[in-house]
Amino acid sequence: MKRIFASLVASIVAATAAAQTVKIGVIGTYTGPQAVFGEMTDRAFKLYHKLHEKELPPGVKLEFLTRDDGGPNPDKARQLAQELIVRDRVQLLAGIAFTPNAMAIAPVVTEAKIPLILTNAGTSIVTTRSPYIVRFSFTLWQSCVPLGEWAAKKFKRVYMLVADYAPGTDAETAFSQGFKAGGGEMIGSVRVPVQNPDFAPYLQRVKDAKPDALMVFIPAGKTSTSLMKTFADLGLAAAGIKLIGPGDITTDEELPNMGDVALGVTTVHHYSAAAERPANRRFVEAWKKEYGTTSTPNFAAVAAWDAMDAIFQLVKAQKGNIESERTMELLKAYRNPDSPRGPIAIDPETRDIVQNEYLREVRKVGGQLANVELENTATTEKDPWKEAQKKK
Ligand code: DHB
């Protein structure tokens, strides 16, 4: 009798362990002008999960609870995070395209002690807002300082146009720092609304100022195509003004919509779907096999892909029993020498991504527009803003 009871208990314990489900709340932008962020994040998460599910410990499953914040809506994002944590009892949060949303969620994850794995949101300060935030995307300082340094070798006078919110201010300050250090002159700067700006009046002002180049940061997506077209229609390209910026303005999936007006646009960024690295070739091939040849992964996709690789590692290491402090330790130690974007790591001190930045130019490859990587502008670069803060 005793023996039967003991084996019954053992099998109940085994069954409970076997039915281990890790709940992951995903908050992203699935509607509105930047809906591409949600689509890219979702596709990357699902593809990684499908290809690697068999590596999870026996009986361990991942459950994704996906919510739409609709764009830069901090109140909505905070409410979604609260519901996911309190009502749905998620053990991890991931996603977040927009900086204001990440800032709004930071106090919520601090209080609840729930790790938040960012797959976009590129303003430097975000990761300082909670010890439970870790970033797998990029910072605008990482791309814009080397962009400014490169631009100083090519142009004397540059004008800037940025989206009027925190990432735009970061892009502006970081670019100016790099550009001025190299001896360049900033001749003007203008800030435009974050969503649905009419670029024509701003670009007319830029044209009249006759800069050698215009540096632009606006959130990636359809808006970048409208910028590119207005730039050409108003004759800025014909007037010899060169368009440059972080890779958000030539995001890979929008290039076919931009058309030839994008040719020659030079950017600095950490990811291009056209990169020749074998790890990237495998990633893009798997993506196109799953989603069709007309779908191209962009920088938001690679961030989500790498984030899911980290989630798999932390789930495997804890055999599905997720505990927040241990999870943060594992995330801080994360490194991957062979991401599709090159070698990456999380800086344990700042919980921010360390990665290469590449100088790229839009060219035609096999008849298709592509961000062709020309050189590494910064190899295994930490966030320059945080490095500068340490010296203060
Ligand atoms: C944000 C940053 C980006 O580079 C982008 O393309 C979209 C949004 C952000 O941090 O809000």
mmCIF file with all atom_site columns, C-alpha atoms in Angstrom, residues 37 97 120 122 138-140 143-144 165 167 171 216-225 227-228 245-254 258 267-271 298-299 360 371:
data_model
loop_
_atom_site.group_PDB
_atom_site.id
_atom_site.type_symbol
_atom_site.label_atom_id
_atom_site.label_alt_id
_atom_site.label_comp_id
_atom_site.label_asym_id
_atom_site.label_entity_id
_atom_site.label_seq_id
_atom_site.pdbx_PDB_ins_code
_atom_site.Cartn_x
_atom_site.Cartn_y
_atom_site.Cartn_z
_atom_site.occupancy
_atom_site.B_iso_or_equiv
_atom_site.pdbx_formal_charge
_atom_site.auth_seq_id
_atom_site.auth_comp_id
_atom_site.auth_asym_id
_atom_site.auth_atom_id
_atom_site.pdbx_PDB_model_num
ATOM 1  C CA . PHE A 1 37  ? 7.639  46.311 -35.522 1.00 0.00 ? 37  PHE A CA 1
ATOM 2  C CA . ALA A 1 97  ? 9.149  49.167 -30.023 1.00 0.00 ? 97  ALA A CA 1
ATOM 3  C CA . ASN A 1 120 ? 13.646 47.725 -29.852 1.00 0.00 ? 120 ASN A CA 1
ATOM 4  C CA . GLY A 1 122 ? 16.717 52.601 -28.537 1.00 0.00 ? 122 GLY A CA 1
ATOM 5  C CA . PHE A 1 138 ? 20.576 48.912 -30.100 1.00 0.00 ? 138 PHE A CA 1
ATOM 6  C CA . THR A 1 139 ? 21.008 52.472 -28.944 1.00 0.00 ? 139 THR A CA 1
ATOM 7  C CA . LEU A 1 140 ? 20.846 55.480 -31.245 1.00 0.00 ? 140 LEU A CA 1
ATOM 8  C CA . SER A 1 143 ? 24.870 54.192 -34.671 1.00 0.00 ? 143 SER A CA 1
ATOM 9  C CA . CYS A 1 144 ? 24.904 57.997 -34.645 1.00 0.00 ? 144 CYS A CA 1
ATOM 10 C CA . TYR A 1 165 ? 10.931 62.630 -28.884 1.00 0.00 ? 165 TYR A CA 1
ATOM 11 C CA . PRO A 1 167 ? 15.289 58.805 -29.547 1.00 0.00 ? 167 PRO A CA 1
ATOM 12 C CA . ALA A 1 171 ? 20.267 60.808 -32.467 1.00 0.00 ? 171 ALA A CA 1
ATOM 13 C CA . VAL A 1 216 ? 17.612 62.060 -40.563 1.00 0.00 ? 216 VAL A CA 1
ATOM 14 C CA . PHE A 1 217 ? 16.272 59.942 -37.724 1.00 0.00 ? 217 PHE A CA 1
ATOM 15 C CA . ILE A 1 218 ? 12.595 58.969 -37.752 1.00 0.00 ? 218 ILE A CA 1
ATOM 16 C CA . PRO A 1 219 ? 11.099 55.694 -36.448 1.00 0.00 ? 219 PRO A CA 1
ATOM 17 C CA . ALA A 1 220 ? 11.463 52.914 -39.033 1.00 0.00 ? 220 ALA A CA 1
ATOM 18 C CA . GLY A 1 221 ? 8.486  51.834 -41.106 1.00 0.00 ? 221 GLY A CA 1
ATOM 19 C CA . LYS A 1 222 ? 6.247  53.326 -43.787 1.00 0.00 ? 222 LYS A CA 1
ATOM 20 C CA . THR A 1 223 ? 7.104  56.892 -42.704 1.00 0.00 ? 223 THR A CA 1
ATOM 21 C CA . SER A 1 224 ? 10.671 56.434 -43.959 1.00 0.00 ? 224 SER A CA 1
ATOM 22 C CA . THR A 1 225 ? 9.327  55.765 -47.459 1.00 0.00 ? 225 THR A CA 1
ATOM 23 C CA . LEU A 1 227 ? 10.408 60.870 -46.255 1.00 0.00 ? 227 LEU A CA 1
ATOM 24 C CA . MET A 1 228 ? 12.470 59.378 -49.082 1.00 0.00 ? 228 MET A CA 1
ATOM 25 C CA . GLY A 1 245 ? 21.113 58.564 -41.036 1.00 0.00 ? 245 GLY A CA 1
ATOM 26 C CA . PRO A 1 246 ? 20.933 55.542 -38.746 1.00 0.00 ? 246 PRO A CA 1
ATOM 27 C CA . GLY A 1 247 ? 19.567 52.440 -40.535 1.00 0.00 ? 247 GLY A CA 1
ATOM 28 C CA . ASP A 1 248 ? 15.993 53.229 -39.479 1.00 0.00 ? 248 ASP A CA 1
ATOM 29 C CA . ILE A 1 249 ? 15.622 55.376 -42.618 1.00 0.00 ? 249 ILE A CA 1
ATOM 30 C CA . THR A 1 250 ? 16.474 52.525 -45.022 1.00 0.00 ? 250 THR A CA 1
ATOM 31 C CA . THR A 1 251 ? 14.899 49.678 -43.096 1.00 0.00 ? 251 THR A CA 1
ATOM 32 C CA . ASP A 1 252 ? 15.302 46.473 -45.129 1.00 0.00 ? 252 ASP A CA 1
ATOM 33 C CA . GLU A 1 253 ? 11.631 45.588 -45.618 1.00 0.00 ? 253 GLU A CA 1
ATOM 34 C CA . GLU A 1 254 ? 10.729 49.080 -46.911 1.00 0.00 ? 254 GLU A CA 1
ATOM 35 C CA . MET A 1 258 ? 11.041 53.210 -51.633 1.00 0.00 ? 258 MET A CA 1
ATOM 36 C CA . THR A 1 267 ? 23.548 54.792 -43.107 1.00 0.00 ? 267 THR A CA 1
ATOM 37 C CA . VAL A 1 268 ? 25.223 53.252 -40.069 1.00 0.00 ? 268 VAL A CA 1
ATOM 38 C CA . HIS A 1 269 ? 23.450 50.354 -38.348 1.00 0.00 ? 269 HIS A CA 1
ATOM 39 C CA . HIS A 1 270 ? 23.988 46.993 -36.665 1.00 0.00 ? 270 HIS A CA 1
ATOM 40 C CA . TYR A 1 271 ? 21.924 44.869 -39.049 1.00 0.00 ? 271 TYR A CA 1
ATOM 41 C CA . ASN A 1 298 ? 14.808 43.863 -40.542 1.00 0.00 ? 298 ASN A CA 1
ATOM 42 C CA . PHE A 1 299 ? 16.685 45.046 -37.429 1.00 0.00 ? 299 PHE A CA 1
ATOM 43 C CA . ARG A 1 360 ? 26.118 50.716 -45.437 1.00 0.00 ? 360 ARG A CA 1
ATOM 44 C CA . ASN A 1 371 ? 21.760 47.877 -47.539 1.00 0.00 ? 371 ASN A CA 1
#
